[in-house]
Backbone as ProteinMPNN parsed JSONL, in Angstrom:
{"seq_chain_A": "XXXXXXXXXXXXXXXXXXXXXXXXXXXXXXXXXXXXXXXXXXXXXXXXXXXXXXXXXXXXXXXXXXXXXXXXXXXXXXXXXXXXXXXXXXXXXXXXXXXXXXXXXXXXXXXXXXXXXXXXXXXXXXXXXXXXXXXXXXXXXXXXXXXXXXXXXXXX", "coords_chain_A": {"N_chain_A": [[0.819, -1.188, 0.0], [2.227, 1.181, 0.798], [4.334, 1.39, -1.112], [2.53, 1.507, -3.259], [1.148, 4.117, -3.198], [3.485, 6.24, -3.09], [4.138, 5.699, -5.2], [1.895, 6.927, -7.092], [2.8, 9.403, -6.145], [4.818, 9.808, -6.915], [6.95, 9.74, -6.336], [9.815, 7.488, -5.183], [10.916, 5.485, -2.759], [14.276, 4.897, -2.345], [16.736, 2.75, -1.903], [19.466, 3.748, -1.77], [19.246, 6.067, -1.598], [20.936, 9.164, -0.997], [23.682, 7.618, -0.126], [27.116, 6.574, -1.456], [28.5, 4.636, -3.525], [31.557, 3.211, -4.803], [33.541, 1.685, -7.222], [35.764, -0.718, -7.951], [37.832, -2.4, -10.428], [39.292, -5.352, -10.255], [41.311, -7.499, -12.242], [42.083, -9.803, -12.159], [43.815, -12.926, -12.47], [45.62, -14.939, -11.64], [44.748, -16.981, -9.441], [43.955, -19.09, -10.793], [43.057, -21.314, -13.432], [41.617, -20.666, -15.785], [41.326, -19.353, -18.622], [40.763, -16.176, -19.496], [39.589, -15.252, -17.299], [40.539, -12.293, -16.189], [39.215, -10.506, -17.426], [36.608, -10.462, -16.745], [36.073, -7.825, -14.683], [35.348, -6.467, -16.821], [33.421, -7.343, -18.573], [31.436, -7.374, -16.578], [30.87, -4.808, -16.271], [30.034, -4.195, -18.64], [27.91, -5.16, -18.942], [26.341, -3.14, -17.627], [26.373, -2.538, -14.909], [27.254, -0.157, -13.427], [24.687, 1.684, -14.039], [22.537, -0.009, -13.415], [22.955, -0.044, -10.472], [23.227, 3.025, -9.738], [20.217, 2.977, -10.192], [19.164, 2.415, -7.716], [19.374, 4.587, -6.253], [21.874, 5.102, -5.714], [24.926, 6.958, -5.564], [27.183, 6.176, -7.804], [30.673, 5.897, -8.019], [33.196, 4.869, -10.345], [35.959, 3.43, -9.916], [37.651, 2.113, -12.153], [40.379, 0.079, -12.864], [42.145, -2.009, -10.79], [45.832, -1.437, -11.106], [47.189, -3.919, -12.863], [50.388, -5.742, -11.876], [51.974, -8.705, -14.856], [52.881, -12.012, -14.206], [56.292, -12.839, -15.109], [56.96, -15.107, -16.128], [56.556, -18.615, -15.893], [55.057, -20.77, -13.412], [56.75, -23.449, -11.638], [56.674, -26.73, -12.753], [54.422, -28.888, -10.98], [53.553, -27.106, -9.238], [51.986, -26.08, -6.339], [50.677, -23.9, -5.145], [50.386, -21.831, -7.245], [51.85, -18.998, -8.57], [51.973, -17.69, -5.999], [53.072, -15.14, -5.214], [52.186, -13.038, -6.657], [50.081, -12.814, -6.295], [49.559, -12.663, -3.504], [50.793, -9.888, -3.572], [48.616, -8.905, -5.175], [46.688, -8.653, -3.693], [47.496, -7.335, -1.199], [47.454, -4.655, -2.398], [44.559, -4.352, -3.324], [43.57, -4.525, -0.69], [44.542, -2.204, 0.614], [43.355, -0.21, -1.281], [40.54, -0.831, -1.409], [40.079, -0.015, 1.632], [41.002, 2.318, 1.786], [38.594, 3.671, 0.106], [36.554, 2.489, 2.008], [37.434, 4.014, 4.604], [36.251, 6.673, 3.317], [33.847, 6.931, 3.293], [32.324, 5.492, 2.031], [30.774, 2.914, -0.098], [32.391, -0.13, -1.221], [32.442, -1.991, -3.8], [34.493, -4.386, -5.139], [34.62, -6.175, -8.305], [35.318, -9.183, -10.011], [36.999, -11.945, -11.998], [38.187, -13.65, -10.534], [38.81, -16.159, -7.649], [40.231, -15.356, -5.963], [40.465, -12.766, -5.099], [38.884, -12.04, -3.212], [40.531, -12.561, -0.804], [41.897, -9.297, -0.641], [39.571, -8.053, -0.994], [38.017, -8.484, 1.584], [40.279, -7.994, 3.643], [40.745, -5.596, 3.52], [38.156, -4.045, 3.838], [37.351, -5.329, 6.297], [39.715, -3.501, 8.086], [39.473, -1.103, 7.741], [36.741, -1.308, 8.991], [37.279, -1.906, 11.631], [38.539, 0.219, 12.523], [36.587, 2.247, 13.191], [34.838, 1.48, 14.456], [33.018, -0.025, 13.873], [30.128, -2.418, 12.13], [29.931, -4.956, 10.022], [28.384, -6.013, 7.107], [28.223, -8.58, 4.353], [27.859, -9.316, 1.458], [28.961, -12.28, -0.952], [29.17, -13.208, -3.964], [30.119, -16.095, -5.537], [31.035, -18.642, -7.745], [32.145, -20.948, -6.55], [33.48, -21.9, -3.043], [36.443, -21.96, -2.876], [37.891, -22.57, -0.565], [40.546, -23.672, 0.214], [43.772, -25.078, 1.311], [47.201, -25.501, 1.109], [47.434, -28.251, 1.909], [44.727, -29.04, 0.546], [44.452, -28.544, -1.569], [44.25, -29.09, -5.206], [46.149, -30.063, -7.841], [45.889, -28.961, -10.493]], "CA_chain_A": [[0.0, 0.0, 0.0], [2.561, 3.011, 0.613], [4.591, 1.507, -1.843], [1.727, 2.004, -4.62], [1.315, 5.903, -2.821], [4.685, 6.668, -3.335], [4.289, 5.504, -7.247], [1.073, 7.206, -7.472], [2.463, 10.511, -6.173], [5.602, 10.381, -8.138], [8.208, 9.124, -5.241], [10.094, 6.053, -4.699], [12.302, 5.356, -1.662], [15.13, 4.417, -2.772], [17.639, 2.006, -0.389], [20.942, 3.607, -1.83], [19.534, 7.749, -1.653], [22.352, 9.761, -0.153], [25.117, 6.497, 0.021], [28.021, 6.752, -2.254], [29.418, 3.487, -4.218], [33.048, 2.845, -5.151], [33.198, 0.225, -8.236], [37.02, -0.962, -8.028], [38.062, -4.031, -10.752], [40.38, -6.264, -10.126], [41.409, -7.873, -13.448], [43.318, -10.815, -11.49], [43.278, -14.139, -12.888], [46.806, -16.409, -11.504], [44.321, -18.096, -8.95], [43.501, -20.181, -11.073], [44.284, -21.748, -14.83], [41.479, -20.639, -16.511], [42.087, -18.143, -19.439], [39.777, -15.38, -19.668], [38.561, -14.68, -15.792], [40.588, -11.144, -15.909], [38.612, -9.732, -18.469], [35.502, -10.352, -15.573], [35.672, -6.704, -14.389], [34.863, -5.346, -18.096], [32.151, -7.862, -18.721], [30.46, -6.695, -15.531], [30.448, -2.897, -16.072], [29.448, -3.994, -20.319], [26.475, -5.582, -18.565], [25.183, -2.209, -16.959], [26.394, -2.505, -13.163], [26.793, 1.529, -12.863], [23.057, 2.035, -14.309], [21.712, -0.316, -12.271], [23.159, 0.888, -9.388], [22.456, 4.039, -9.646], [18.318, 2.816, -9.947], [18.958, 2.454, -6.545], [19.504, 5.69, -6.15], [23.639, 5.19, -5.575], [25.86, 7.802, -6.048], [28.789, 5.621, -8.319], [32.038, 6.513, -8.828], [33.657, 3.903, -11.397], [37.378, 3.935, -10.128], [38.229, 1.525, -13.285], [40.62, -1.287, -12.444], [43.532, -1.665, -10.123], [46.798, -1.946, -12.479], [48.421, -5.434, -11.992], [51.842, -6.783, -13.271], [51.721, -9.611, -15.66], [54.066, -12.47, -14.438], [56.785, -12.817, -16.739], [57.474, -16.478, -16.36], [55.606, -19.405, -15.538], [55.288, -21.347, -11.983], [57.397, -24.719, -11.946], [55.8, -27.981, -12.375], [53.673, -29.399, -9.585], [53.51, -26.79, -7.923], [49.981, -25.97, -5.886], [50.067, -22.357, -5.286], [50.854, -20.882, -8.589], [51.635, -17.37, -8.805], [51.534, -16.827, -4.596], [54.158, -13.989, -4.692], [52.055, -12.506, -7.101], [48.308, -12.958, -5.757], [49.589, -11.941, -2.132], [50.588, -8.584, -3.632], [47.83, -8.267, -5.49], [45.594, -8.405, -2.677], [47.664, -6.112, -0.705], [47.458, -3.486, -3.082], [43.828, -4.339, -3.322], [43.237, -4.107, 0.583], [44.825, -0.733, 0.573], [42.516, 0.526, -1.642], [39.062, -0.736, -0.262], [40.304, 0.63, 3.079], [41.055, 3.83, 1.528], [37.32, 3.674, -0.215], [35.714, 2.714, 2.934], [37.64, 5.184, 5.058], [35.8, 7.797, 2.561], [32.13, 6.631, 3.96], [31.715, 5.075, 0.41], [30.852, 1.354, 0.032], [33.534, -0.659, -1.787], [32.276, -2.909, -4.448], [35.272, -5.556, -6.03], [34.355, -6.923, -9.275], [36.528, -9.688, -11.012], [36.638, -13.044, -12.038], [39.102, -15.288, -9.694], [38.136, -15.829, -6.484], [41.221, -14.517, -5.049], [40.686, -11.375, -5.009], [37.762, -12.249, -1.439], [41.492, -11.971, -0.005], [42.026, -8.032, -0.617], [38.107, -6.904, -0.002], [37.813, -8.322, 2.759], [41.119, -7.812, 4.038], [40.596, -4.032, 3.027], [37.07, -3.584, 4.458], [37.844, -5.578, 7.757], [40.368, -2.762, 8.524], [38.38, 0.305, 7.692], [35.0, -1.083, 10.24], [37.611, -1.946, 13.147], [39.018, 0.899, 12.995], [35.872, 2.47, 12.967], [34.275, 0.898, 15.103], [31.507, -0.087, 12.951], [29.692, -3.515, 12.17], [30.42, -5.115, 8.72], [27.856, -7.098, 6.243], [29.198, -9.118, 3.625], [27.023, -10.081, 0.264], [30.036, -12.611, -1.456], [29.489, -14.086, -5.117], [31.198, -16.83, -6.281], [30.132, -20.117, -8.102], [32.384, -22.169, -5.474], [33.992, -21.143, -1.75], [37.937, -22.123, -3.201], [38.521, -22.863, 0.766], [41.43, -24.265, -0.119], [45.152, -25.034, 2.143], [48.152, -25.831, 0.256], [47.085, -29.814, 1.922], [43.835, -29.528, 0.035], [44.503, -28.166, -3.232], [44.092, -29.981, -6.365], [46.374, -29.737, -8.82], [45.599, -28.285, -12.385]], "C_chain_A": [[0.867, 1.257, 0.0], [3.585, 2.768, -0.449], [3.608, 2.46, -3.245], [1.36, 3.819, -4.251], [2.306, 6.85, -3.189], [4.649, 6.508, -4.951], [3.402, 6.367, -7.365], [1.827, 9.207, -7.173], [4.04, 10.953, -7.241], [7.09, 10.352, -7.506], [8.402, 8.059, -5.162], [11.022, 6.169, -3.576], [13.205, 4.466, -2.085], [16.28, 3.882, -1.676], [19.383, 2.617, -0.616], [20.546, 5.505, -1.932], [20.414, 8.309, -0.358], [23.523, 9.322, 0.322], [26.148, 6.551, -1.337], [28.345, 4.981, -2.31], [30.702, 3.89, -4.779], [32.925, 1.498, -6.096], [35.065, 0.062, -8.269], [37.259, -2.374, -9.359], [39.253, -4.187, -10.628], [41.073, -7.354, -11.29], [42.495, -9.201, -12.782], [42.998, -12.118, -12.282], [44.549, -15.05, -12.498], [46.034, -17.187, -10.448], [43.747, -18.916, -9.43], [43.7, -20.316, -12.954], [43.218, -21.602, -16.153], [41.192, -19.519, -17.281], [40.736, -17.423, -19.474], [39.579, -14.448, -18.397], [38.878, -12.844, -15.511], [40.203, -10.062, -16.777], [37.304, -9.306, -17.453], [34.752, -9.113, -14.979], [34.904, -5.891, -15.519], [33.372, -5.787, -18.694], [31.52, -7.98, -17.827], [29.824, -5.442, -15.818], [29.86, -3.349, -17.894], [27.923, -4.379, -19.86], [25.441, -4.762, -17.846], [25.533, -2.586, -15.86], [26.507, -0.929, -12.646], [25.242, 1.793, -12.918], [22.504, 1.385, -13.092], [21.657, 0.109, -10.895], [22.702, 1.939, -8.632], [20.51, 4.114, -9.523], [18.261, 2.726, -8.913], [18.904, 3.505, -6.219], [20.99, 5.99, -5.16], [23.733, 6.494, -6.277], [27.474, 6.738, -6.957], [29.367, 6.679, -8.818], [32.941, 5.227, -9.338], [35.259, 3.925, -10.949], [38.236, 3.101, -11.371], [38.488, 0.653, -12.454], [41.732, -0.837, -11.564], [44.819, -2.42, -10.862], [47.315, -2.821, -11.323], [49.082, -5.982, -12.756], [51.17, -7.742, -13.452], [52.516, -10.276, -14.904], [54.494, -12.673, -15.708], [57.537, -14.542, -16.673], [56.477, -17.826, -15.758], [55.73, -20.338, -14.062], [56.297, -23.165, -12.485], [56.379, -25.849, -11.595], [55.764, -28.683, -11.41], [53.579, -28.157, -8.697], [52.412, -26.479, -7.435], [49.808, -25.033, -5.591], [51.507, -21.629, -6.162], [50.63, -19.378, -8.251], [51.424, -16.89, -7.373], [52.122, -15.451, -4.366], [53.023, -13.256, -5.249], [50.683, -12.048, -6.922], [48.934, -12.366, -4.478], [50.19, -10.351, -2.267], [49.655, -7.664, -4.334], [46.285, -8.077, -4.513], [45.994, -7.721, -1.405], [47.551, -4.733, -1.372], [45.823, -3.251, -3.216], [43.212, -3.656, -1.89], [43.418, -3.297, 1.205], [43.829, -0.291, 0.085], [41.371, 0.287, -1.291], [39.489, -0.294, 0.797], [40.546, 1.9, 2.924], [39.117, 4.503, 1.346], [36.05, 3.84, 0.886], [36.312, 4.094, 4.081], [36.934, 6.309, 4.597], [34.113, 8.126, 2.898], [31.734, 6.07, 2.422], [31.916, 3.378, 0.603], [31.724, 1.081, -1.151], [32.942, -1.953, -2.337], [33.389, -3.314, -5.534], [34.679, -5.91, -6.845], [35.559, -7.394, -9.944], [36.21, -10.605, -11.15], [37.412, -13.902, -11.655], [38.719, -14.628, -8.569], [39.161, -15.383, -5.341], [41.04, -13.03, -4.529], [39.314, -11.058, -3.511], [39.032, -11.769, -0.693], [41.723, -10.294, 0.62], [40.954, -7.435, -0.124], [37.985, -7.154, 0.861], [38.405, -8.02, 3.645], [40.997, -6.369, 4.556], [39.17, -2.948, 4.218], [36.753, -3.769, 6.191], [38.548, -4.349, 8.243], [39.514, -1.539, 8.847], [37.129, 0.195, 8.878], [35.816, -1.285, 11.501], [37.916, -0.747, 13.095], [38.003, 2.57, 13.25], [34.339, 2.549, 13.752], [32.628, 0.355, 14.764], [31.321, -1.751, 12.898], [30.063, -3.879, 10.36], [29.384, -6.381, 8.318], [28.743, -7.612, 5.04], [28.069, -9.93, 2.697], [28.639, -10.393, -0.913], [29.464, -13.815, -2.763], [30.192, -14.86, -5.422], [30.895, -18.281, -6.437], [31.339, -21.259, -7.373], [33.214, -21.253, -4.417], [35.78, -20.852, -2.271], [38.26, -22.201, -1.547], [39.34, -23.79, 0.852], [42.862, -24.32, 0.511], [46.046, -25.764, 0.591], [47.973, -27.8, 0.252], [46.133, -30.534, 1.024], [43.89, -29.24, -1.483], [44.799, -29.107, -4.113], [45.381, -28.944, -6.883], [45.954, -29.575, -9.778], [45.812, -29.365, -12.835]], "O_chain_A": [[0.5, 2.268, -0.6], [3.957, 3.832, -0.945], [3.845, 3.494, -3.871], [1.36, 4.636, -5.171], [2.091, 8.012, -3.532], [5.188, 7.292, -5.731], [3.987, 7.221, -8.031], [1.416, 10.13, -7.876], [4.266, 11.925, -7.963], [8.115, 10.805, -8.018], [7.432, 7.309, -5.052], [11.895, 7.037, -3.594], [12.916, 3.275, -2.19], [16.63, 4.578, -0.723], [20.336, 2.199, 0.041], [21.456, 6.247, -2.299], [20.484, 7.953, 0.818], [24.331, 10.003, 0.955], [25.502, 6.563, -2.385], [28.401, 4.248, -1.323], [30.799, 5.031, -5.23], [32.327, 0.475, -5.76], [35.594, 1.06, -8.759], [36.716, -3.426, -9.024], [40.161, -3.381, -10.829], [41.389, -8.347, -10.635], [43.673, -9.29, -13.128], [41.853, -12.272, -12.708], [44.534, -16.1, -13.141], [46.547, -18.3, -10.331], [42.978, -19.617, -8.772], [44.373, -19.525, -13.615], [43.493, -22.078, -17.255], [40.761, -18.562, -16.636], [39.687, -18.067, -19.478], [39.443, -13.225, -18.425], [38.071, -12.109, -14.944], [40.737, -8.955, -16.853], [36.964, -8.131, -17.32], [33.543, -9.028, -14.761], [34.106, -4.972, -15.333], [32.477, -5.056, -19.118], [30.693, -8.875, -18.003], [28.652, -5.095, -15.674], [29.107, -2.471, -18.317], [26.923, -3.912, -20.405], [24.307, -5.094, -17.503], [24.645, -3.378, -15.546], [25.939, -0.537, -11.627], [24.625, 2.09, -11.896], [22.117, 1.936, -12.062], [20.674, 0.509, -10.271], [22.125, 2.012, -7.548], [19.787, 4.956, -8.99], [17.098, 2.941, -8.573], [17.901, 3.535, -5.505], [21.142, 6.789, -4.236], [23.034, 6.996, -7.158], [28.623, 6.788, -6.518], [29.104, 7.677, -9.49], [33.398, 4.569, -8.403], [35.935, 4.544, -11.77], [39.413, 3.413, -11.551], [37.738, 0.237, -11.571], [42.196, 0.302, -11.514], [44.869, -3.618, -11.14], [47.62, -2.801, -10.13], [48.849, -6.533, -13.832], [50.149, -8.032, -12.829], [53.342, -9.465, -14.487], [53.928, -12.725, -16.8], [58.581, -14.875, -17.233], [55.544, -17.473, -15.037], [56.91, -20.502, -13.75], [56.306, -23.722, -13.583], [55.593, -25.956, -10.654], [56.767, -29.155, -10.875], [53.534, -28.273, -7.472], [51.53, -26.612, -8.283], [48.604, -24.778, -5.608], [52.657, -21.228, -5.988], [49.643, -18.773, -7.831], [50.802, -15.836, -7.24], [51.728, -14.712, -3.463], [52.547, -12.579, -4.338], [50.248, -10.992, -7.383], [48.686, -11.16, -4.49], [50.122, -9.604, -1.291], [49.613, -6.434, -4.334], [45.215, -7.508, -4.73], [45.138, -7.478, -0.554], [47.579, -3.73, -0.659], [45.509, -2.061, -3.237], [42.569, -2.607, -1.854], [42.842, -3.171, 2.285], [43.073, 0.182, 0.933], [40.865, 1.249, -0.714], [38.38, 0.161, 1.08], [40.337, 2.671, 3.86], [38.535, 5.34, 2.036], [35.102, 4.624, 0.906], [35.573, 5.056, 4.292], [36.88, 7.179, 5.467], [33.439, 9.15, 2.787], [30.695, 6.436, 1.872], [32.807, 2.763, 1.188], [31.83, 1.933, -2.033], [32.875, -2.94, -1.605], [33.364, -2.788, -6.647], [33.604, -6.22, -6.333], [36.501, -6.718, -10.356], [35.106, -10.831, -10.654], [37.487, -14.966, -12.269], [38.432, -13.459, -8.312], [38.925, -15.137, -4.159], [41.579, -12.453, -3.585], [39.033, -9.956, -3.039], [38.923, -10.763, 0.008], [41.741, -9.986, 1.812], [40.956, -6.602, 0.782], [37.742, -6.184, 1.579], [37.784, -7.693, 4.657], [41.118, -6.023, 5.731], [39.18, -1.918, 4.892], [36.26, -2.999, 7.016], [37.825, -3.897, 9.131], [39.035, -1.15, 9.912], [36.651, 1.141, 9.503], [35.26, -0.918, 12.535], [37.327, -0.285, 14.073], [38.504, 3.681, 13.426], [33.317, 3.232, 13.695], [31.536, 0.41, 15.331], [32.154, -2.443, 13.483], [30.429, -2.98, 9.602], [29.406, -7.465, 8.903], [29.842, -7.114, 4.795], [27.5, -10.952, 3.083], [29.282, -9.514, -1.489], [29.367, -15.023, -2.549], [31.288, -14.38, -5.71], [30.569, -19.022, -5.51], [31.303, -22.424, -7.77], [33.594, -20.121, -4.717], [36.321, -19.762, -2.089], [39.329, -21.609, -1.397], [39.049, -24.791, 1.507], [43.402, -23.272, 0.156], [45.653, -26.272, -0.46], [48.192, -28.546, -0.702], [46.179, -31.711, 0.666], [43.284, -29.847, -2.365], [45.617, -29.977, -3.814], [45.627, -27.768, -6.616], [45.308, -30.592, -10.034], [45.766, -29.546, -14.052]]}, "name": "protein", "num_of_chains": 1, "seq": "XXXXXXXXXXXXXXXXXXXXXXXXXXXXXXXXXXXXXXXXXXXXXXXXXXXXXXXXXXXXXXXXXXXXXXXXXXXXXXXXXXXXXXXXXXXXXXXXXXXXXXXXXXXXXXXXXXXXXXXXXXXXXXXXXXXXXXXXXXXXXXXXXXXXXXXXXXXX"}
């Protein structure tokens, strides 16, 4: 009922009026072996994730992607965490910047396609609510957990 009032007079309440968004991508893909996933951030935002957003009545700000070296050589055979030097600095560099984002009072939405990159946001966003003293929700995508130890990991 006050929904249809609110349509009828020409108002909606909107759950995101006067909150600021942060869109960060992460273009990561060495957690894992298959080719494509760091393209993920671009075929998010091609799919309309600012627009929609904004129907909430967000404020986005698009910060693009966060630049990340290429390795320039390949991991040695057998090994089970490929590319760690290179994933544990890309999720410090990540967890800097959501902690900068949230420091700003702006929510910090990650988009990418390896599931590494749960490391950095949450890493990032954890910091910013302790120090903050704030409470922290957590809505986390991803078509499997990867809760994975160096004991449990499959090889490729």
């Amino acid at each position: 009922m006050v929904d249809e009032l609110n349509v009828r007079k020409g108002s909606r309440d909107l759950p995101g009026e006067g909150k600021n968004v942060s869109i960060l991508g992460v273009p990561l893909s060495f957690g894992q072996s298959m080719a494509g996933v760091d393209l993920g951030p671009g075929a998010i935002r091609v799919a309309g994730l600012a627009p929609r957003i904004e129907k909430l009545g967000y404020a986005v700000d698009d910060l693009g992607d966060l630049p990340l070296e290429r390795p320039r050589s390949l991991p040695p055979v057998g090994e089970k965490l490929k590319y760690l030097r290179e994933i544990h600095e890309a999720c410090e560099r990540l967890a800097s910047a959501v902690e900068k984002i949230a420091d700003a009072g702006r929510l910090p939405i990650t988009i990418g396609g390896d599931h590494s990159i749960a490391i950095g946001s949450l890493a990032g966003i954890v910091k910013s609510v302790r120090k903050h003293d704030e409470r922290l929700g957590l809505v986390y995508f991803d078509a499997h957990a990867d809760m994975n130890t160096p004991e449990t990991f499959a090889v490729w």
